[in-house]
Amino acid sequence: ESYTIPDFGGSGEQLIISVDEIDISSSPGYADVSITYGDGSSTPAPTPFCKGKWMKVTVDTDNYPGETSWEVLDKCDNNAVVMSVGDGQYTKAGERYEKNECVPDSRYEFIIYDKYGDGVCCSWGSGSYSVEYGSEVVVYGGEFGGSDKTTFGSCVNSPTPNTAQPTITPSAKPTSEPTVAPTNSPTNAPTMAPTNSPTKSPTPFPTDSPTTMPSSQPTSDIGDDSGGGTFKEYTT
C-alpha cells in the first residue's frame, strides 16, 4: 500500500509513503515502511528506540517456501520464543522476507526448519537465511537437512544486590569524658601566718636616768678678792 501527499508542506514536491510489509503476529508488531520525496529518492523510516538490541531475521525462500519455518529462543528465559515464523507463512518462491524486532540483551538460539528435509539451498532453488543481532550478522546459511541451529549472545545478569547491611556505626559511644573530676582545689589553706607573734619589744626599759644627782657645787666659801667680807653660796 502507498499514500501520496501532493505539494508536501508547500514545497511543490510530493511525498509517497509506502508500506511494504506489516506483521502483527508478534508484540510489538512490525511494519516495513519507505518514504519517497520529490525526485524519487527513498528515505527509510527512522528506527524506533530500542532499549535492548534489534534482531533482524532474513529468509530468501527456495522453490517451496511453505516448507520453511524458524524460531528464536531466549536461552536465559527458559527457552521462551521471542520471534518465529510457522509452516506455510512464506508463500512466494524466490522472495526475500525480513522480520525485525527489539529484544532484550540475552543469549539466543536460532533454529530453522525445512519440512521436506532439504534446507533452502540448493536442490530446489537458491535460498538462504541470516540473523543480524544489534549491528552484527551472527547467523548465515542455506544448506542443511531438516533443521539447523546457531546460538549467539550472552545472558546479562543484573548485579546481585548486596544483602549485607552497610557497616554499622560503632555501638559504643566515643570515649566518655573523664569520670574523675579534675584535681580539686587544695583542701589545705595556704601556709598560715605564724601563730607566734613576732619577738616582743624588749621588756626592760632603757636604763633609767642616773639617780645620783651631779656632785653639789663646792660648799667652801669664796673669799672676796677685796677681802672685805665673806658670803656663802648655796646651790639648790
JSON list of C-alpha atoms in Angstrom, two decimals:
[
{"chain": "A", "resi": 1, "resn": "GLU", "atom": "CA", "xyz": [0.00, 0.00, 0.00]},
{"chain": "A", "resi": 2, "resn": "SER", "atom": "CA", "xyz": [1.09, 3.59, -0.53]},
{"chain": "A", "resi": 3, "resn": "TYR", "atom": "CA", "xyz": [-0.17, 7.04, 0.34]},
{"chain": "A", "resi": 4, "resn": "THR", "atom": "CA", "xyz": [0.74, 10.19, -1.61]},
{"chain": "A", "resi": 5, "resn": "ILE", "atom": "CA", "xyz": [0.77, 13.71, -0.22]},
{"chain": "A", "resi": 6, "resn": "PRO", "atom": "CA", "xyz": [0.90, 16.26, -3.10]},
{"chain": "A", "resi": 7, "resn": "ASP", "atom": "CA", "xyz": [2.73, 19.57, -2.60]},
{"chain": "A", "resi": 8, "resn": "PHE", "atom": "CA", "xyz": [4.10, 18.36, 0.71]},
{"chain": "A", "resi": 9, "resn": "GLY", "atom": "CA", "xyz": [4.46, 21.28, 3.13]},
{"chain": "A", "resi": 10, "resn": "GLY", "atom": "CA", "xyz": [4.01, 23.77, 0.29]},
{"chain": "A", "resi": 11, "resn": "SER", "atom": "CA", "xyz": [7.29, 22.60, -1.30]},
{"chain": "A", "resi": 12, "resn": "GLY", "atom": "CA", "xyz": [5.79, 21.73, -4.66]},
{"chain": "A", "resi": 13, "resn": "GLU", "atom": "CA", "xyz": [7.06, 18.15, -4.22]},
{"chain": "A", "resi": 14, "resn": "GLN", "atom": "CA", "xyz": [5.01, 15.08, -3.49]},
{"chain": "A", "resi": 15, "resn": "LEU", "atom": "CA", "xyz": [5.65, 12.70, -0.62]},
{"chain": "A", "resi": 16, "resn": "ILE", "atom": "CA", "xyz": [4.89, 9.00, -1.08]},
{"chain": "A", "resi": 17, "resn": "ILE", "atom": "CA", "xyz": [4.66, 6.72, 1.96]},
{"chain": "A", "resi": 18, "resn": "SER", "atom": "CA", "xyz": [4.80, 3.03, 1.10]},
{"chain": "A", "resi": 19, "resn": "VAL", "atom": "CA", "xyz": [4.10, 0.13, 3.44]},
{"chain": "A", "resi": 20, "resn": "ASP", "atom": "CA", "xyz": [5.81, -2.97, 2.09]},
{"chain": "A", "resi": 21, "resn": "GLU", "atom": "CA", "xyz": [5.09, -5.38, 4.93]},
{"chain": "A", "resi": 22, "resn": "ILE", "atom": "CA", "xyz": [3.07, -5.43, 8.13]},
{"chain": "A", "resi": 23, "resn": "ASP", "atom": "CA", "xyz": [3.49, -8.15, 10.74]},
{"chain": "A", "resi": 24, "resn": "ILE", "atom": "CA", "xyz": [1.16, -8.16, 13.72]},
{"chain": "A", "resi": 25, "resn": "SER", "atom": "CA", "xyz": [1.80, -11.75, 14.78]},
{"chain": "A", "resi": 26, "resn": "SER", "atom": "CA", "xyz": [4.25, -10.58, 17.44]},
{"chain": "A", "resi": 27, "resn": "SER", "atom": "CA", "xyz": [4.23, -7.88, 20.08]},
{"chain": "A", "resi": 28, "resn": "PRO", "atom": "CA", "xyz": [5.16, -5.22, 19.28]},
{"chain": "A", "resi": 29, "resn": "GLY", "atom": "CA", "xyz": [4.15, -5.53, 15.64]},
{"chain": "A", "resi": 30, "resn": "TYR", "atom": "CA", "xyz": [6.44, -4.70, 12.73]},
{"chain": "A", "resi": 31, "resn": "ALA", "atom": "CA", "xyz": [6.00, -2.66, 9.55]},
{"chain": "A", "resi": 32, "resn": "ASP", "atom": "CA", "xyz": [8.44, -2.14, 6.69]},
{"chain": "A", "resi": 33, "resn": "VAL", "atom": "CA", "xyz": [7.88, 1.46, 5.60]},
{"chain": "A", "resi": 34, "resn": "SER", "atom": "CA", "xyz": [9.64, 3.59, 2.99]},
{"chain": "A", "resi": 35, "resn": "ILE", "atom": "CA", "xyz": [9.20, 7.28, 2.24]},
{"chain": "A", "resi": 36, "resn": "THR", "atom": "CA", "xyz": [9.79, 8.78, -1.20]},
{"chain": "A", "resi": 37, "resn": "TYR", "atom": "CA", "xyz": [10.09, 12.53, -1.54]},
{"chain": "A", "resi": 38, "resn": "GLY", "atom": "CA", "xyz": [10.22, 14.61, -4.70]},
{"chain": "A", "resi": 39, "resn": "ASP", "atom": "CA", "xyz": [12.60, 13.16, -7.30]},
{"chain": "A", "resi": 40, "resn": "GLY", "atom": "CA", "xyz": [12.14, 9.59, -6.12]},
{"chain": "A", "resi": 41, "resn": "SER", "atom": "CA", "xyz": [14.96, 9.28, -3.58]},
{"chain": "A", "resi": 42, "resn": "SER", "atom": "CA", "xyz": [13.83, 6.86, -0.88]},
{"chain": "A", "resi": 43, "resn": "THR", "atom": "CA", "xyz": [14.31, 7.70, 2.79]},
{"chain": "A", "resi": 44, "resn": "PRO", "atom": "CA", "xyz": [13.79, 4.78, 5.20]},
{"chain": "A", "resi": 45, "resn": "ALA", "atom": "CA", "xyz": [11.62, 5.44, 8.18]},
{"chain": "A", "resi": 46, "resn": "PRO", "atom": "CA", "xyz": [13.59, 6.29, 11.33]},
{"chain": "A", "resi": 47, "resn": "THR", "atom": "CA", "xyz": [14.44, 3.31, 13.53]},
{"chain": "A", "resi": 48, "resn": "PRO", "atom": "CA", "xyz": [12.39, 3.37, 16.74]},
{"chain": "A", "resi": 49, "resn": "PHE", "atom": "CA", "xyz": [14.20, 3.48, 20.05]},
{"chain": "A", "resi": 50, "resn": "CYS", "atom": "CA", "xyz": [15.18, 0.04, 21.37]},
{"chain": "A", "resi": 51, "resn": "LYS", "atom": "CA", "xyz": [16.19, -0.46, 24.99]},
{"chain": "A", "resi": 52, "resn": "GLY", "atom": "CA", "xyz": [17.81, -3.83, 24.17]},
{"chain": "A", "resi": 53, "resn": "LYS", "atom": "CA", "xyz": [19.01, -4.77, 20.68]},
{"chain": "A", "resi": 54, "resn": "TRP", "atom": "CA", "xyz": [17.37, -5.07, 17.30]},
{"chain": "A", "resi": 55, "resn": "MET", "atom": "CA", "xyz": [17.23, -8.59, 15.88]},
{"chain": "A", "resi": 56, "resn": "LYS", "atom": "CA", "xyz": [16.60, -8.97, 12.17]},
{"chain": "A", "resi": 57, "resn": "VAL", "atom": "CA", "xyz": [15.90, -12.36, 10.54]},
{"chain": "A", "resi": 58, "resn": "THR", "atom": "CA", "xyz": [16.11, -12.50, 6.74]},
{"chain": "A", "resi": 59, "resn": "VAL", "atom": "CA", "xyz": [15.00, -15.50, 4.69]},
{"chain": "A", "resi": 60, "resn": "ASP", "atom": "CA", "xyz": [15.30, -15.85, 0.93]},
{"chain": "A", "resi": 61, "resn": "THR", "atom": "CA", "xyz": [12.91, -18.66, 0.04]},
{"chain": "A", "resi": 62, "resn": "ASP", "atom": "CA", "xyz": [13.55, -21.57, -2.31]},
{"chain": "A", "resi": 63, "resn": "ASN", "atom": "CA", "xyz": [11.04, -23.07, -4.74]},
{"chain": "A", "resi": 64, "resn": "TYR", "atom": "CA", "xyz": [8.93, -24.42, -1.86]},
{"chain": "A", "resi": 65, "resn": "PRO", "atom": "CA", "xyz": [8.62, -21.52, 0.61]},
{"chain": "A", "resi": 66, "resn": "GLY", "atom": "CA", "xyz": [5.79, -23.09, 2.63]},
{"chain": "A", "resi": 67, "resn": "GLU", "atom": "CA", "xyz": [8.17, -25.78, 3.90]},
{"chain": "A", "resi": 68, "resn": "THR", "atom": "CA", "xyz": [10.35, -23.28, 5.74]},
{"chain": "A", "resi": 69, "resn": "SER", "atom": "CA", "xyz": [9.81, -22.13, 9.33]},
{"chain": "A", "resi": 70, "resn": "TRP", "atom": "CA", "xyz": [12.05, -20.83, 12.12]},
{"chain": "A", "resi": 71, "resn": "GLU", "atom": "CA", "xyz": [12.10, -19.64, 15.74]},
{"chain": "A", "resi": 72, "resn": "VAL", "atom": "CA", "xyz": [14.36, -17.72, 18.11]},
{"chain": "A", "resi": 73, "resn": "LEU", "atom": "CA", "xyz": [14.56, -18.95, 21.71]},
{"chain": "A", "resi": 74, "resn": "ASP", "atom": "CA", "xyz": [15.76, -16.96, 24.71]},
{"chain": "A", "resi": 75, "resn": "LYS", "atom": "CA", "xyz": [18.19, -19.31, 26.49]},
{"chain": "A", "resi": 76, "resn": "CYS", "atom": "CA", "xyz": [18.25, -17.07, 29.55]},
{"chain": "A", "resi": 77, "resn": "ASP", "atom": "CA", "xyz": [14.45, -17.18, 29.92]},
{"chain": "A", "resi": 78, "resn": "ASN", "atom": "CA", "xyz": [13.58, -20.88, 29.88]},
{"chain": "A", "resi": 79, "resn": "ASN", "atom": "CA", "xyz": [13.71, -21.08, 26.05]},
{"chain": "A", "resi": 80, "resn": "ALA", "atom": "CA", "xyz": [10.92, -18.55, 25.62]},
{"chain": "A", "resi": 81, "resn": "VAL", "atom": "CA", "xyz": [10.09, -17.95, 21.95]},
{"chain": "A", "resi": 82, "resn": "VAL", "atom": "CA", "xyz": [10.80, -14.30, 21.13]},
{"chain": "A", "resi": 83, "resn": "MET", "atom": "CA", "xyz": [10.40, -14.44, 17.32]},
{"chain": "A", "resi": 84, "resn": "SER", "atom": "CA", "xyz": [9.07, -17.05, 14.90]},
{"chain": "A", "resi": 85, "resn": "VAL", "atom": "CA", "xyz": [7.56, -17.87, 11.51]},
{"chain": "A", "resi": 86, "resn": "GLY", "atom": "CA", "xyz": [5.46, -21.02, 11.18]},
{"chain": "A", "resi": 87, "resn": "ASP", "atom": "CA", "xyz": [4.87, -23.50, 8.36]},
{"chain": "A", "resi": 88, "resn": "GLY", "atom": "CA", "xyz": [3.03, -22.02, 5.43]},
{"chain": "A", "resi": 89, "resn": "GLN", "atom": "CA", "xyz": [3.59, -18.35, 6.34]},
{"chain": "A", "resi": 90, "resn": "TYR", "atom": "CA", "xyz": [6.02, -17.90, 3.45]},
{"chain": "A", "resi": 91, "resn": "THR", "atom": "CA", "xyz": [4.06, -18.12, 0.22]},
{"chain": "A", "resi": 92, "resn": "LYS", "atom": "CA", "xyz": [6.27, -16.70, -2.55]},
{"chain": "A", "resi": 93, "resn": "ALA", "atom": "CA", "xyz": [9.16, -18.65, -4.04]},
{"chain": "A", "resi": 94, "resn": "GLY", "atom": "CA", "xyz": [12.45, -16.82, -4.50]},
{"chain": "A", "resi": 95, "resn": "GLU", "atom": "CA", "xyz": [11.23, -13.97, -2.32]},
{"chain": "A", "resi": 96, "resn": "ARG", "atom": "CA", "xyz": [13.06, -12.12, 0.46]},
{"chain": "A", "resi": 97, "resn": "TYR", "atom": "CA", "xyz": [11.28, -11.94, 3.81]},
{"chain": "A", "resi": 98, "resn": "GLU", "atom": "CA", "xyz": [12.55, -9.89, 6.75]},
{"chain": "A", "resi": 99, "resn": "LYS", "atom": "CA", "xyz": [11.43, -9.65, 10.33]},
{"chain": "A", "resi": 100, "resn": "ASN", "atom": "CA", "xyz": [12.87, -7.12, 12.76]},
{"chain": "A", "resi": 101, "resn": "GLU", "atom": "CA", "xyz": [12.15, -6.89, 16.47]},
{"chain": "A", "resi": 102, "resn": "CYS", "atom": "CA", "xyz": [13.59, -5.23, 19.56]},
{"chain": "A", "resi": 103, "resn": "VAL", "atom": "CA", "xyz": [14.72, -7.88, 22.03]},
{"chain": "A", "resi": 104, "resn": "PRO", "atom": "CA", "xyz": [16.49, -7.75, 25.41]},
{"chain": "A", "resi": 105, "resn": "ASP", "atom": "CA", "xyz": [20.23, -8.34, 25.70]},
{"chain": "A", "resi": 106, "resn": "SER", "atom": "CA", "xyz": [20.39, -12.11, 26.17]},
{"chain": "A", "resi": 107, "resn": "ARG", "atom": "CA", "xyz": [21.64, -15.43, 24.83]},
{"chain": "A", "resi": 108, "resn": "TYR", "atom": "CA", "xyz": [19.56, -16.72, 21.91]},
{"chain": "A", "resi": 109, "resn": "GLU", "atom": "CA", "xyz": [19.24, -19.84, 19.77]},
{"chain": "A", "resi": 110, "resn": "PHE", "atom": "CA", "xyz": [18.05, -19.54, 16.17]},
{"chain": "A", "resi": 111, "resn": "ILE", "atom": "CA", "xyz": [16.53, -22.73, 14.72]},
{"chain": "A", "resi": 112, "resn": "ILE", "atom": "CA", "xyz": [15.40, -23.00, 11.09]},
{"chain": "A", "resi": 113, "resn": "TYR", "atom": "CA", "xyz": [13.35, -25.97, 9.84]},
{"chain": "A", "resi": 114, "resn": "ASP", "atom": "CA", "xyz": [12.58, -27.42, 6.41]},
{"chain": "A", "resi": 115, "resn": "LYS", "atom": "CA", "xyz": [9.56, -29.69, 6.39]},
{"chain": "A", "resi": 116, "resn": "TYR", "atom": "CA", "xyz": [10.78, -31.72, 3.42]},
{"chain": "A", "resi": 117, "resn": "GLY", "atom": "CA", "xyz": [14.28, -32.04, 4.90]},
{"chain": "A", "resi": 118, "resn": "ASP", "atom": "CA", "xyz": [16.30, -30.46, 2.09]},
{"chain": "A", "resi": 119, "resn": "GLY", "atom": "CA", "xyz": [17.01, -26.99, 3.51]},
{"chain": "A", "resi": 120, "resn": "VAL", "atom": "CA", "xyz": [16.55, -23.85, 1.40]},
{"chain": "A", "resi": 121, "resn": "CYS", "atom": "CA", "xyz": [19.52, -24.41, -0.89]},
{"chain": "A", "resi": 122, "resn": "CYS", "atom": "CA", "xyz": [20.50, -25.72, -3.30]},
{"chain": "A", "resi": 123, "resn": "SER", "atom": "CA", "xyz": [18.49, -28.66, -4.76]},
{"chain": "A", "resi": 124, "resn": "TRP", "atom": "CA", "xyz": [15.25, -26.79, -5.28]},
{"chain": "A", "resi": 125, "resn": "GLY", "atom": "CA", "xyz": [16.19, -23.15, -5.52]},
{"chain": "A", "resi": 126, "resn": "SER", "atom": "CA", "xyz": [18.92, -20.92, -4.09]},
{"chain": "A", "resi": 127, "resn": "GLY", "atom": "CA", "xyz": [17.52, -19.81, -0.79]},
{"chain": "A", "resi": 128, "resn": "SER", "atom": "CA", "xyz": [19.43, -18.54, 2.26]},
{"chain": "A", "resi": 129, "resn": "TYR", "atom": "CA", "xyz": [18.90, -17.14, 5.75]},
{"chain": "A", "resi": 130, "resn": "SER", "atom": "CA", "xyz": [20.69, -14.73, 8.08]},
{"chain": "A", "resi": 131, "resn": "VAL", "atom": "CA", "xyz": [20.26, -13.25, 11.55]},
{"chain": "A", "resi": 132, "resn": "GLU", "atom": "CA", "xyz": [21.52, -9.81, 12.49]},
{"chain": "A", "resi": 133, "resn": "TYR", "atom": "CA", "xyz": [21.77, -9.09, 16.24]},
{"chain": "A", "resi": 134, "resn": "GLY", "atom": "CA", "xyz": [22.50, -5.49, 17.11]},
{"chain": "A", "resi": 135, "resn": "SER", "atom": "CA", "xyz": [24.84, -4.38, 14.33]},
{"chain": "A", "resi": 136, "resn": "GLU", "atom": "CA", "xyz": [26.45, -7.79, 13.75]},
{"chain": "A", "resi": 137, "resn": "VAL", "atom": "CA", "xyz": [25.46, -10.67, 11.47]},
{"chain": "A", "resi": 138, "resn": "VAL", "atom": "CA", "xyz": [25.61, -13.68, 13.81]},
{"chain": "A", "resi": 139, "resn": "VAL", "atom": "CA", "xyz": [23.96, -16.38, 11.67]},
{"chain": "A", "resi": 140, "resn": "TYR", "atom": "CA", "xyz": [24.19, -17.13, 7.96]},
{"chain": "A", "resi": 141, "resn": "GLY", "atom": "CA", "xyz": [23.48, -20.26, 5.89]},
{"chain": "A", "resi": 142, "resn": "GLY", "atom": "CA", "xyz": [21.28, -22.10, 3.40]},
{"chain": "A", "resi": 143, "resn": "GLU", "atom": "CA", "xyz": [22.35, -25.71, 3.06]},
{"chain": "A", "resi": 144, "resn": "PHE", "atom": "CA", "xyz": [21.04, -28.01, 5.77]},
{"chain": "A", "resi": 145, "resn": "GLY", "atom": "CA", "xyz": [18.75, -31.00, 6.17]},
{"chain": "A", "resi": 146, "resn": "GLY", "atom": "CA", "xyz": [15.65, -30.93, 8.30]},
{"chain": "A", "resi": 147, "resn": "SER", "atom": "CA", "xyz": [16.91, -28.19, 10.65]},
{"chain": "A", "resi": 148, "resn": "ASP", "atom": "CA", "xyz": [19.87, -26.06, 11.60]},
{"chain": "A", "resi": 149, "resn": "LYS", "atom": "CA", "xyz": [20.55, -24.05, 14.75]},
{"chain": "A", "resi": 150, "resn": "THR", "atom": "CA", "xyz": [23.02, -21.46, 15.99]},
{"chain": "A", "resi": 151, "resn": "THR", "atom": "CA", "xyz": [23.48, -19.89, 19.44]},
{"chain": "A", "resi": 152, "resn": "PHE", "atom": "CA", "xyz": [24.69, -16.34, 19.99]},
{"chain": "A", "resi": 153, "resn": "GLY", "atom": "CA", "xyz": [24.68, -13.56, 22.59]},
{"chain": "A", "resi": 154, "resn": "SER", "atom": "CA", "xyz": [25.11, -13.93, 26.34]},
{"chain": "A", "resi": 155, "resn": "CYS", "atom": "CA", "xyz": [22.96, -13.73, 29.44]},
{"chain": "A", "resi": 156, "resn": "VAL", "atom": "CA", "xyz": [23.09, -10.37, 31.10]},
{"chain": "A", "resi": 157, "resn": "ASN", "atom": "CA", "xyz": [22.52, -10.78, 34.82]},
{"chain": "A", "resi": 158, "resn": "SER", "atom": "CA", "xyz": [21.68, -7.82, 36.97]},
{"chain": "A", "resi": 159, "resn": "PRO", "atom": "CA", "xyz": [24.26, -7.30, 39.71]},
{"chain": "A", "resi": 160, "resn": "THR", "atom": "CA", "xyz": [23.32, -9.27, 42.81]},
{"chain": "A", "resi": 161, "resn": "PRO", "atom": "CA", "xyz": [22.27, -6.77, 45.41]},
{"chain": "A", "resi": 162, "resn": "ASN", "atom": "CA", "xyz": [24.43, -6.71, 48.46]},
{"chain": "A", "resi": 163, "resn": "THR", "atom": "CA", "xyz": [22.22, -8.11, 51.21]},
{"chain": "A", "resi": 164, "resn": "ALA", "atom": "CA", "xyz": [24.67, -7.19, 53.91]},
{"chain": "A", "resi": 165, "resn": "GLN", "atom": "CA", "xyz": [23.81, -4.00, 55.64]},
{"chain": "A", "resi": 166, "resn": "PRO", "atom": "CA", "xyz": [26.28, -1.19, 55.45]},
{"chain": "A", "resi": 167, "resn": "THR", "atom": "CA", "xyz": [28.84, -1.14, 58.21]},
{"chain": "A", "resi": 168, "resn": "ILE", "atom": "CA", "xyz": [27.01, -0.18, 61.38]},
{"chain": "A", "resi": 169, "resn": "THR", "atom": "CA", "xyz": [28.31, 2.74, 63.27]},
{"chain": "A", "resi": 170, "resn": "PRO", "atom": "CA", "xyz": [30.04, 1.68, 66.49]},
{"chain": "A", "resi": 171, "resn": "SER", "atom": "CA", "xyz": [27.53, 0.86, 69.22]},
{"chain": "A", "resi": 172, "resn": "ALA", "atom": "CA", "xyz": [29.89, 2.16, 71.86]},
{"chain": "A", "resi": 173, "resn": "LYS", "atom": "CA", "xyz": [29.90, 5.88, 72.20]},
{"chain": "A", "resi": 174, "resn": "PRO", "atom": "CA", "xyz": [33.09, 7.73, 71.69]},
{"chain": "A", "resi": 175, "resn": "THR", "atom": "CA", "xyz": [35.38, 7.77, 74.73]},
{"chain": "A", "resi": 176, "resn": "SER", "atom": "CA", "xyz": [33.41, 9.34, 77.56]},
{"chain": "A", "resi": 177, "resn": "GLU", "atom": "CA", "xyz": [34.53, 12.38, 79.33]},
{"chain": "A", "resi": 178, "resn": "PRO", "atom": "CA", "xyz": [36.71, 11.51, 82.37]},
{"chain": "A", "resi": 179, "resn": "THR", "atom": "CA", "xyz": [34.51, 10.36, 85.23]},
{"chain": "A", "resi": 180, "resn": "VAL", "atom": "CA", "xyz": [37.02, 11.66, 87.78]},
{"chain": "A", "resi": 181, "resn": "ALA", "atom": "CA", "xyz": [36.75, 15.36, 88.16]},
{"chain": "A", "resi": 182, "resn": "PRO", "atom": "CA", "xyz": [39.90, 17.34, 87.67]},
{"chain": "A", "resi": 183, "resn": "THR", "atom": "CA", "xyz": [42.10, 17.66, 90.79]},
{"chain": "A", "resi": 184, "resn": "ASN", "atom": "CA", "xyz": [40.17, 19.59, 93.39]},
{"chain": "A", "resi": 185, "resn": "SER", "atom": "CA", "xyz": [41.43, 22.85, 94.67]},
{"chain": "A", "resi": 186, "resn": "PRO", "atom": "CA", "xyz": [43.79, 22.28, 97.62]},
{"chain": "A", "resi": 187, "resn": "THR", "atom": "CA", "xyz": [41.84, 21.42, 100.74]},
{"chain": "A", "resi": 188, "resn": "ASN", "atom": "CA", "xyz": [44.55, 22.89, 102.96]},
{"chain": "A", "resi": 189, "resn": "ALA", "atom": "CA", "xyz": [44.66, 26.60, 103.02]},
{"chain": "A", "resi": 190, "resn": "PRO", "atom": "CA", "xyz": [47.97, 28.13, 102.14]},
{"chain": "A", "resi": 191, "resn": "THR", "atom": "CA", "xyz": [50.52, 28.13, 104.97]},
{"chain": "A", "resi": 192, "resn": "MET", "atom": "CA", "xyz": [49.00, 30.17, 107.73]},
{"chain": "A", "resi": 193, "resn": "ALA", "atom": "CA", "xyz": [50.65, 33.18, 109.16]},
{"chain": "A", "resi": 194, "resn": "PRO", "atom": "CA", "xyz": [52.95, 32.29, 112.07]},
{"chain": "A", "resi": 195, "resn": "THR", "atom": "CA", "xyz": [50.99, 31.62, 115.27]},
{"chain": "A", "resi": 196, "resn": "ASN", "atom": "CA", "xyz": [53.69, 33.22, 117.45]},
{"chain": "A", "resi": 197, "resn": "SER", "atom": "CA", "xyz": [53.69, 36.93, 117.37]},
{"chain": "A", "resi": 198, "resn": "PRO", "atom": "CA", "xyz": [56.89, 38.50, 116.30]},
{"chain": "A", "resi": 199, "resn": "THR", "atom": "CA", "xyz": [59.51, 38.87, 119.01]},
{"chain": "A", "resi": 200, "resn": "LYS", "atom": "CA", "xyz": [58.21, 41.37, 121.53]},
{"chain": "A", "resi": 201, "resn": "SER", "atom": "CA", "xyz": [59.99, 44.56, 122.12]},
{"chain": "A", "resi": 202, "resn": "PRO", "atom": "CA", "xyz": [62.44, 44.22, 124.98]},
{"chain": "A", "resi": 203, "resn": "THR", "atom": "CA", "xyz": [60.58, 44.40, 128.24]},
{"chain": "A", "resi": 204, "resn": "PRO", "atom": "CA", "xyz": [63.32, 46.19, 130.23]},
{"chain": "A", "resi": 205, "resn": "PHE", "atom": "CA", "xyz": [63.04, 49.86, 129.80]},
{"chain": "A", "resi": 206, "resn": "PRO", "atom": "CA", "xyz": [66.11, 51.66, 128.80]},
{"chain": "A", "resi": 207, "resn": "THR", "atom": "CA", "xyz": [68.50, 52.38, 131.62]},
{"chain": "A", "resi": 208, "resn": "ASP", "atom": "CA", "xyz": [66.94, 54.98, 133.99]},
{"chain": "A", "resi": 209, "resn": "SER", "atom": "CA", "xyz": [68.44, 58.36, 134.21]},
{"chain": "A", "resi": 210, "resn": "PRO", "atom": "CA", "xyz": [71.09, 58.37, 136.86]},
{"chain": "A", "resi": 211, "resn": "THR", "atom": "CA", "xyz": [69.53, 58.55, 140.27]},
{"chain": "A", "resi": 212, "resn": "THR", "atom": "CA", "xyz": [72.61, 60.24, 141.75]},
{"chain": "A", "resi": 213, "resn": "MET", "atom": "CA", "xyz": [72.50, 63.91, 141.29]},
{"chain": "A", "resi": 214, "resn": "PRO", "atom": "CA", "xyz": [75.54, 65.51, 139.98]},
{"chain": "A", "resi": 215, "resn": "SER", "atom": "CA", "xyz": [78.01, 66.48, 142.59]},
{"chain": "A", "resi": 216, "resn": "SER", "atom": "CA", "xyz": [76.95, 69.60, 144.51]},
{"chain": "A", "resi": 217, "resn": "GLN", "atom": "CA", "xyz": [78.69, 72.75, 143.90]},
{"chain": "A", "resi": 218, "resn": "PRO", "atom": "CA", "xyz": [81.57, 73.29, 146.21]},
{"chain": "A", "resi": 219, "resn": "THR", "atom": "CA", "xyz": [80.47, 74.32, 149.67]},
{"chain": "A", "resi": 220, "resn": "SER", "atom": "CA", "xyz": [83.67, 76.18, 150.52]},
{"chain": "A", "resi": 221, "resn": "ASP", "atom": "CA", "xyz": [83.44, 79.88, 151.00]},
{"chain": "A", "resi": 222, "resn": "ILE", "atom": "CA", "xyz": [84.58, 82.01, 148.29]},
{"chain": "A", "resi": 223, "resn": "GLY", "atom": "CA", "xyz": [86.54, 84.89, 149.53]},
{"chain": "A", "resi": 224, "resn": "ASP", "atom": "CA", "xyz": [86.31, 88.33, 148.08]},
{"chain": "A", "resi": 225, "resn": "ASP", "atom": "CA", "xyz": [89.37, 89.37, 146.42]},
{"chain": "A", "resi": 226, "resn": "SER", "atom": "CA", "xyz": [88.96, 92.57, 148.09]},
{"chain": "A", "resi": 227, "resn": "GLY", "atom": "CA", "xyz": [88.98, 90.90, 151.43]},
{"chain": "A", "resi": 228, "resn": "GLY", "atom": "CA", "xyz": [86.10, 92.93, 152.54]},
{"chain": "A", "resi": 229, "resn": "GLY", "atom": "CA", "xyz": [83.69, 90.27, 153.51]},
{"chain": "A", "resi": 230, "resn": "THR", "atom": "CA", "xyz": [82.71, 86.68, 153.33]},
{"chain": "A", "resi": 231, "resn": "PHE", "atom": "CA", "xyz": [79.50, 85.12, 151.70]},
{"chain": "A", "resi": 232, "resn": "LYS", "atom": "CA", "xyz": [78.20, 81.63, 151.29]},
{"chain": "A", "resi": 233, "resn": "GLU", "atom": "CA", "xyz": [76.64, 80.39, 148.05]},
{"chain": "A", "resi": 234, "resn": "TYR", "atom": "CA", "xyz": [74.19, 77.52, 148.10]},
{"chain": "A", "resi": 235, "resn": "THR", "atom": "CA", "xyz": [73.15, 75.67, 145.19]},
{"chain": "A", "resi": 236, "resn": "THR", "atom": "CA", "xyz": [69.68, 74.10, 145.01]}
]
